[in-house]
CSV table of C-alpha atoms in Angstrom, one decimal:
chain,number,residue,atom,x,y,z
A,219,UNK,CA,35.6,89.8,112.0
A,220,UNK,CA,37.2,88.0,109.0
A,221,UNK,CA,36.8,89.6,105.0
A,222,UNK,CA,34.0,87.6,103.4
A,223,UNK,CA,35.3,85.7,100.3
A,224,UNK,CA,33.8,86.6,97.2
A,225,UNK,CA,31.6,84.2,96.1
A,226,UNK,CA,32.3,82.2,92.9
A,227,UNK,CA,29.2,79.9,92.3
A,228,UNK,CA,26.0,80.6,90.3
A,229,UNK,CA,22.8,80.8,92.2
A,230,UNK,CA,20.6,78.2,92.7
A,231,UNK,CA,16.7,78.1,94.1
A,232,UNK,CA,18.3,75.4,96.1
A,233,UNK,CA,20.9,77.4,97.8
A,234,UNK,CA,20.0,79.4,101.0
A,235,UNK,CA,21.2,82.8,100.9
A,236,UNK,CA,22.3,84.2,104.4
A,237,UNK,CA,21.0,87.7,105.2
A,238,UNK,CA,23.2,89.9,107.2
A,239,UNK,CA,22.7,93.4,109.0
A,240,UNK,CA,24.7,96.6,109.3
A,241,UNK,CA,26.4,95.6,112.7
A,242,UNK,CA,27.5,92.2,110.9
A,243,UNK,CA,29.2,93.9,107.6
A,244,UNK,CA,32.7,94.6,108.5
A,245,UNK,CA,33.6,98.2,107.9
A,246,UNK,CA,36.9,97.9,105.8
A,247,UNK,CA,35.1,96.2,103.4
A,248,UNK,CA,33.8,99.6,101.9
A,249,UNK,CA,36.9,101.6,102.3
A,250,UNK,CA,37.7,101.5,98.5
A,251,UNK,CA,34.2,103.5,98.1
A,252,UNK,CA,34.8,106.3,101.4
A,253,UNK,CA,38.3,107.1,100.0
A,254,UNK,CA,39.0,110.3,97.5
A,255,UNK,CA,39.0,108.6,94.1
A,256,UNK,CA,42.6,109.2,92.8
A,257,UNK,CA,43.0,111.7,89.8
A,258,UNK,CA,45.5,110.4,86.9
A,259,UNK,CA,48.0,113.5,86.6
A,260,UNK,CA,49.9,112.1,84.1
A,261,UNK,CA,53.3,112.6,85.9
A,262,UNK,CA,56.3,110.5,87.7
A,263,UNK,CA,54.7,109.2,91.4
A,264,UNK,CA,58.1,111.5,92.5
A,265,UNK,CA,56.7,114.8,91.4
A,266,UNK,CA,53.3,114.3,92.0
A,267,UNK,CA,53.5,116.5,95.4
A,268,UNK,CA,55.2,119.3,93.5
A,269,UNK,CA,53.1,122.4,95.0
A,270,UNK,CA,52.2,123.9,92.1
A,271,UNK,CA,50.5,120.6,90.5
A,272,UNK,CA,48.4,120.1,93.8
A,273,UNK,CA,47.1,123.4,94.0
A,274,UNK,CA,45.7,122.8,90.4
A,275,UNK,CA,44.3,119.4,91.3
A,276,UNK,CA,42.6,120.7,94.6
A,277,UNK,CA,40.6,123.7,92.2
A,278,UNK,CA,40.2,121.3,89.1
A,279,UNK,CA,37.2,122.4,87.6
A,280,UNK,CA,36.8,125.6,89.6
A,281,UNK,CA,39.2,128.1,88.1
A,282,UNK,CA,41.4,128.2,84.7
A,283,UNK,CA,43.7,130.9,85.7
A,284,UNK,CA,46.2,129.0,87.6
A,285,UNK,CA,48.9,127.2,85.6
A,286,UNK,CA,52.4,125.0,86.2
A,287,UNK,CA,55.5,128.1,85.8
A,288,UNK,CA,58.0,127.0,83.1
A,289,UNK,CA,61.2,128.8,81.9
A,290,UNK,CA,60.2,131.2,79.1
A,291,UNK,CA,61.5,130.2,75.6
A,292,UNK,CA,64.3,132.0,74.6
A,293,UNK,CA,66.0,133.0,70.8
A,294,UNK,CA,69.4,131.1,70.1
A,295,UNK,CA,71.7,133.2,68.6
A,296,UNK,CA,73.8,129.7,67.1
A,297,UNK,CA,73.9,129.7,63.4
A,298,UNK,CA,73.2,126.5,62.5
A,299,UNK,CA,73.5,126.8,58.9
A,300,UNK,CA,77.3,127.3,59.3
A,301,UNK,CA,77.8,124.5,61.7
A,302,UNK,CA,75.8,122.1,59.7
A,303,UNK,CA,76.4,123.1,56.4
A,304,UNK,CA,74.7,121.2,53.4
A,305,UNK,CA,76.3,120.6,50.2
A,306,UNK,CA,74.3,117.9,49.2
A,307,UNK,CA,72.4,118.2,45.4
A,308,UNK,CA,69.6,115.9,44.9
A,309,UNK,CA,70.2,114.0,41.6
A,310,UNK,CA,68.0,113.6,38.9
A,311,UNK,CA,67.5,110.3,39.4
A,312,UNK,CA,66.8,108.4,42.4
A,313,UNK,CA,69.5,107.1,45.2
A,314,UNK,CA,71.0,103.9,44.0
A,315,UNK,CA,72.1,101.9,47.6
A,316,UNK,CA,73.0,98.3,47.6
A,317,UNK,CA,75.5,97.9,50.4
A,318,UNK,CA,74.8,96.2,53.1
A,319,UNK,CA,75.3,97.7,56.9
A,320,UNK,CA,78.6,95.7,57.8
A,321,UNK,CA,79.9,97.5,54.3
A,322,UNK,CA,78.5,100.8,55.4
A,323,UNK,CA,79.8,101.1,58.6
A,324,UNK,CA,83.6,100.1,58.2
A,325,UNK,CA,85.4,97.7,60.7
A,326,UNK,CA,82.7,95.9,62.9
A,327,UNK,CA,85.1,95.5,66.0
A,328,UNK,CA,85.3,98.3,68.2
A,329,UNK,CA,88.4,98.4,71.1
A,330,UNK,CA,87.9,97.5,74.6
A,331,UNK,CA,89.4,99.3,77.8
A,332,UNK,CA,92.0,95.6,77.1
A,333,UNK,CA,92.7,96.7,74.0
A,334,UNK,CA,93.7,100.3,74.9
A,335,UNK,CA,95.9,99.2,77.3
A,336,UNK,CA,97.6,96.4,75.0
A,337,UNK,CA,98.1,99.0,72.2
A,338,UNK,CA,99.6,102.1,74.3
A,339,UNK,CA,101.7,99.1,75.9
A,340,UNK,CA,102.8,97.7,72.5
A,341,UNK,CA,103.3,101.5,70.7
A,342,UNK,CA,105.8,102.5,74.0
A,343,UNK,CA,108.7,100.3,72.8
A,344,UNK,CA,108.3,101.9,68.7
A,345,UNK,CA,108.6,105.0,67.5
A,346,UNK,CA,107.5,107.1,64.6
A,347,UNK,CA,105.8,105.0,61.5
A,348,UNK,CA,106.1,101.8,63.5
A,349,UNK,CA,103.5,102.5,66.1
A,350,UNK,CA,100.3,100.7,65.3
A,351,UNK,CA,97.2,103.2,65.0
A,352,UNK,CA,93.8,101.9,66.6
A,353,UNK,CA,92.0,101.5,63.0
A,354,UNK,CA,95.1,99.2,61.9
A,355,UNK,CA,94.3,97.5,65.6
A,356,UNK,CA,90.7,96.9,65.2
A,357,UNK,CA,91.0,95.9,60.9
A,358,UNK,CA,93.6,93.9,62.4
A,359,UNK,CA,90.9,92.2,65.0
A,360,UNK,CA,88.0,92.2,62.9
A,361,UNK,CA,90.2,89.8,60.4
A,362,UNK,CA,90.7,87.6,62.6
A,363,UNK,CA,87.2,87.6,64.3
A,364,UNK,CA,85.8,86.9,61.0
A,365,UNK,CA,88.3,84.1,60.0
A,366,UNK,CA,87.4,81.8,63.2
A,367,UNK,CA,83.8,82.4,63.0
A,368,UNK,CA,84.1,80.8,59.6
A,369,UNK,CA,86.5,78.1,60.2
A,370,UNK,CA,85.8,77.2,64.1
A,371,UNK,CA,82.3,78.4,65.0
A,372,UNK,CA,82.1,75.9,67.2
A,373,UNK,CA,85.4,77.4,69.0
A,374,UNK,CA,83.8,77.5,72.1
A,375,UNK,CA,82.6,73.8,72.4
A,376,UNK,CA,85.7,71.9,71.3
A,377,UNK,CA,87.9,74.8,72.0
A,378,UNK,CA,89.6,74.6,68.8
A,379,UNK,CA,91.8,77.8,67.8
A,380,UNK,CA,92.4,78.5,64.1
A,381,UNK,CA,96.6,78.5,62.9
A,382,UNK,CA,98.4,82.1,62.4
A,383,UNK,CA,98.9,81.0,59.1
A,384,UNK,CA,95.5,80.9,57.9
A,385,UNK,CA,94.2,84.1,60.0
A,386,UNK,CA,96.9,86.5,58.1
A,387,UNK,CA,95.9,84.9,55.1
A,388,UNK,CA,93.0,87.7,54.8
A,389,UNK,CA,95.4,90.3,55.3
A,390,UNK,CA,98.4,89.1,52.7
A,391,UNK,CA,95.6,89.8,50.4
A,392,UNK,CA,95.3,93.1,51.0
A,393,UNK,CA,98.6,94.0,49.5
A,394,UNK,CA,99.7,96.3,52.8
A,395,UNK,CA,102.9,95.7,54.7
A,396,UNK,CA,101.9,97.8,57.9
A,397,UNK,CA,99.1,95.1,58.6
A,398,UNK,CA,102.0,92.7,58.1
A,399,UNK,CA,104.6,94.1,60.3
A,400,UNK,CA,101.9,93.9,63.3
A,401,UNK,CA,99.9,90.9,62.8
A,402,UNK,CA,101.8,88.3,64.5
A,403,UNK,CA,102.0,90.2,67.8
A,404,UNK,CA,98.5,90.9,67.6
A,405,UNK,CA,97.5,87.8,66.5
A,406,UNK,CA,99.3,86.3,70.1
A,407,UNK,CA,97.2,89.3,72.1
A,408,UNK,CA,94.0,87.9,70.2
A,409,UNK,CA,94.7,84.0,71.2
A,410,UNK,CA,95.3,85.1,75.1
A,411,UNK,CA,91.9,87.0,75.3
A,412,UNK,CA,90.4,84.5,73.2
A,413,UNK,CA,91.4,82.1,75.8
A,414,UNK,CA,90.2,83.9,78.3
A,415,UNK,CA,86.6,84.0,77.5
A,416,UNK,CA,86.5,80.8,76.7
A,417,UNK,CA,87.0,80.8,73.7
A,418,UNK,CA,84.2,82.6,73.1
A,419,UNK,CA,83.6,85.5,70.1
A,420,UNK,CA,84.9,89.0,71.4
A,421,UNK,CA,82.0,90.7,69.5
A,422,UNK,CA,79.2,91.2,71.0
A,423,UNK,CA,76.5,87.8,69.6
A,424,UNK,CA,73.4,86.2,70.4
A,425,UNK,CA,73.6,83.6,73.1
A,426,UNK,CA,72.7,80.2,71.8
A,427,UNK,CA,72.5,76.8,73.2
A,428,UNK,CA,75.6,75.3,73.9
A,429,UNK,CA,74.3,71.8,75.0
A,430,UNK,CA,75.2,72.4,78.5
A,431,UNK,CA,72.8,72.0,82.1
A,432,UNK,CA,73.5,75.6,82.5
A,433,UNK,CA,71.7,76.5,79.6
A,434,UNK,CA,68.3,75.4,81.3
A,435,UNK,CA,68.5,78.3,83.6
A,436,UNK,CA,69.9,80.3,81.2
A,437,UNK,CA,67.6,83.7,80.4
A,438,UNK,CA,69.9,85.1,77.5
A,439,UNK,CA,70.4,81.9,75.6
A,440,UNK,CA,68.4,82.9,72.4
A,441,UNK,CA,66.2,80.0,69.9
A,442,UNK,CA,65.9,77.4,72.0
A,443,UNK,CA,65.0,73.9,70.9
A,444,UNK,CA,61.5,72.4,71.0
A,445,UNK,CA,60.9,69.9,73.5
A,446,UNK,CA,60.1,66.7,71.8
A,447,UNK,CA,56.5,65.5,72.3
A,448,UNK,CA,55.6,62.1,73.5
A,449,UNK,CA,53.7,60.4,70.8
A,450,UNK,CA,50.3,60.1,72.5
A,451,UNK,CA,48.5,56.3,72.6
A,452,UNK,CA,46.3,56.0,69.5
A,453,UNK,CA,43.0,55.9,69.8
A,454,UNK,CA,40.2,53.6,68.4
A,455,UNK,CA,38.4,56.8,67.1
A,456,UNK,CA,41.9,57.5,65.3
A,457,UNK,CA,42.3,54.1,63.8
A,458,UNK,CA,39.0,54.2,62.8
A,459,UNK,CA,40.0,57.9,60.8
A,460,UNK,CA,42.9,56.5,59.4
A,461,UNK,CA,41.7,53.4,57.9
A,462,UNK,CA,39.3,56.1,56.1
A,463,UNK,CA,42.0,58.1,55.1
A,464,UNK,CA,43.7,54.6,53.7
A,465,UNK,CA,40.8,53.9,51.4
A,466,UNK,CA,40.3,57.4,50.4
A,467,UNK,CA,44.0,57.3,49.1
A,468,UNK,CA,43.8,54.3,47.6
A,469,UNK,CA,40.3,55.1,45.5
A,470,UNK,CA,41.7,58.8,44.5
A,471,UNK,CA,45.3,56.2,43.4
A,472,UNK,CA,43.0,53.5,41.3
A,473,UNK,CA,41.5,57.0,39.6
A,474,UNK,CA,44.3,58.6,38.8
A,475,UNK,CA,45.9,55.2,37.3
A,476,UNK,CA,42.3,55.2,35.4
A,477,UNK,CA,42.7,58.5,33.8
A,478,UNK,CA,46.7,58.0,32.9
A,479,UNK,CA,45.6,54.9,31.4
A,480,UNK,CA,42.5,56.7,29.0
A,481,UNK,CA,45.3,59.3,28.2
A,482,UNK,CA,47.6,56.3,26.7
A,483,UNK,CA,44.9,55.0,24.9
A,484,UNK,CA,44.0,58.2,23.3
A,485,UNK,CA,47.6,59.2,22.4
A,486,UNK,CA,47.5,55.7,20.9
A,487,UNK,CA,44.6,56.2,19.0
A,488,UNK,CA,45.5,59.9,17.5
A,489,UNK,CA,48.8,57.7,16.2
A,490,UNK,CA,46.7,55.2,14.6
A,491,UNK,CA,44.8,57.9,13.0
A,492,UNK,CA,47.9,59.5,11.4
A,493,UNK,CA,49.6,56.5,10.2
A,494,UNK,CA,46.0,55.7,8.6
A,495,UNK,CA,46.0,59.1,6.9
A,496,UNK,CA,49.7,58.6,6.0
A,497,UNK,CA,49.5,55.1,4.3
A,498,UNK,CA,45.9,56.5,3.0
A,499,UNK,CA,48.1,59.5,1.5
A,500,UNK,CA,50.6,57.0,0.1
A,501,UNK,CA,48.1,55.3,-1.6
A,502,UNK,CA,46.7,58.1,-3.7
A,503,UNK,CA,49.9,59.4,-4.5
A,504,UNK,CA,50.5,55.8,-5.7
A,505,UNK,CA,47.3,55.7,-7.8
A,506,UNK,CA,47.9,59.2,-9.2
A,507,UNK,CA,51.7,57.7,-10.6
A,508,UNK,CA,49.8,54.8,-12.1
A,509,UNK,CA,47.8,57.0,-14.0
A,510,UNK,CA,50.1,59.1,-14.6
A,511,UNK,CA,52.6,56.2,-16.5
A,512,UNK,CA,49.9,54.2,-18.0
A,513,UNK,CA,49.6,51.3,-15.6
A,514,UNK,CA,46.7,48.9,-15.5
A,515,UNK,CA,45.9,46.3,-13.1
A,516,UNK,CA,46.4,45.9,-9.6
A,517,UNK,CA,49.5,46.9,-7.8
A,518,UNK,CA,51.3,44.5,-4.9
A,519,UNK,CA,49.9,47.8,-2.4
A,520,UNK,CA,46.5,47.3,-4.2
A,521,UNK,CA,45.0,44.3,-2.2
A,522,UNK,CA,48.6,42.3,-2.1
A,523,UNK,CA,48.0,41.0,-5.9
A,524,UNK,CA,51.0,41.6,-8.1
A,525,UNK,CA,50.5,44.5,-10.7
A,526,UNK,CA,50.6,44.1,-14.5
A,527,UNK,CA,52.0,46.6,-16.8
A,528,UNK,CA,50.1,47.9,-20.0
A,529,UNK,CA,50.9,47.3,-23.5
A,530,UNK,CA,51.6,51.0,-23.6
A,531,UNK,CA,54.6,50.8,-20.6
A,532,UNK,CA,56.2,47.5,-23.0
């Protein structure tokens, strides 16, 4: 007999629901509720049949006195104080840190098992002070690492590799001739595995599109693009909104020009006022001078009649 499918519509009065008997249920059905309910123990699927855990699961809630053995703890006899010792003294003040991590941590390139082999290869044929030491190595890479991200780094698209002359650049400026003496050689061992990888960065990046059909299938290329939406067909409901949203525009525009406009016409009016008061202040100090000298009559500012002076001016 086949496992009934679970059924997945609502009930309905209409619906006739079949009735079945014991000898018609198949058994397996109900072996999820006969089996021993599984206890969580909290451990690796591996070690749960360890004997000791078992035993405790099989008296669970019976006795307390039974328990897993561990090794005892035992006292270290390491002084730690003089391994580790600490010098530091907190200042007064607090910790002033503004480096960033490529500053904190030195030269970002570390050597490959390549790289080991190049340089014992390359220190065999010179002796003494003109072997090259692995810091000098990786400085040496990380130079030239950070010059063709900067000038090519798109390097591994067009395959473009930057000149010797402006890699060492970097380097003249640090002012040292054992970079110097080793920078061409290295710089040829930097071209070859640059070459083959691609072209690609030696350090360890983010993988990012390359434009390529293998990027599709691609799980480590990082940021992908957005897939450009097809504009959908527009809608008479939508037209309907935008002409809305036209008219709405346009009243808030034909408001806005109304209230620019009252401004202007109240900056013009406060300059009105002032010249106003300014030609009213001309005339009194006018009228006070004619007092002042003894002049009678009207003045050409007094009503544009020309003035008359008194018997008293001559």
């Amino acid at each position: 007999m086949s496992t009934r499918k679970v059924r997945v519509k609502k009930l309905s009065v209409k619906t006739l629901l079949p009735i079945l008997r014991e000898d018609d249920i198949d058994p397996s059905e109900y072996e999820s509720l006969t089996t021993e309910t599984q206890i969580a123990t909290g451990v690796e699927a591996a070690e749960e049949t360890e004997y000791h855990l078992q035993s405790i699961l099989k008296e669970a809630g019976t006795s307390n006195d039974q328990e897993i053995p561990v090794p005892p703890p035992q006292e270290s006899d390491i002084n730690y104080d003089q391994l580790y010792p600490g010098h530091h003294q907190l200042p007064n003040s607090y910790i002033r840190f503004s480096q960033t991590v490529e500053e904190s941590i030195g030269v970002a390139y570390d050597m490959a098992t390549e790289d080991d082999e190049y340089l014992k290869k390359y220190n065999s044929n010179r002796k003494g002070a003109g072997q090259l030491s692995e810091d000098d190595f990786e400085k040496i890479m990380d130079v030239f690492e950070e010059m063709a991200s900067e000038h090519a780094p798109f390097a591994s698209i067009d395959n473009t590799v930057v000149g010797y002359d402006m890699m060492v650049q970097p380097l003249q400026q640090l002012g040292s001739t054992k970079f110097m003496n080793h920078a061409k050689q290295v710089y040829e061992y930097w071209k070859t595995r640059r070459q083959e990888s691609a072209n690609k960065p030696l350090h360890p990046t983010l993988k990012f599109e390359t434009h390529q059909d293998s990027d599709d299938t691609d799980p480590y290329v990082c940021f992908r693009r957005r897939e450009a939406r097809q504009t959908r067909k527009t809608r008479q409901r939508d037209v309907q909104s935008a002409e809305k949203l036209k008219r709405l525009r346009k009243e808030l525009e034909d408001g806005r020009q109304l209230v620019i406009l009252s401004y202007e016409r109240e900056v013009q009016k406060r300059e009105f006022l002032n010249l106003e008061r300014m030609i009213f202040e001309q005339r009194a100090k006018l009228k006070e001078m004619k007092l002042k000298l003894g002049i009678k009559g009207y003045h050409a500012g007094d009503n544009g009649q020309p003035g008359e002076r008194g018997q008293e001016g001559g």
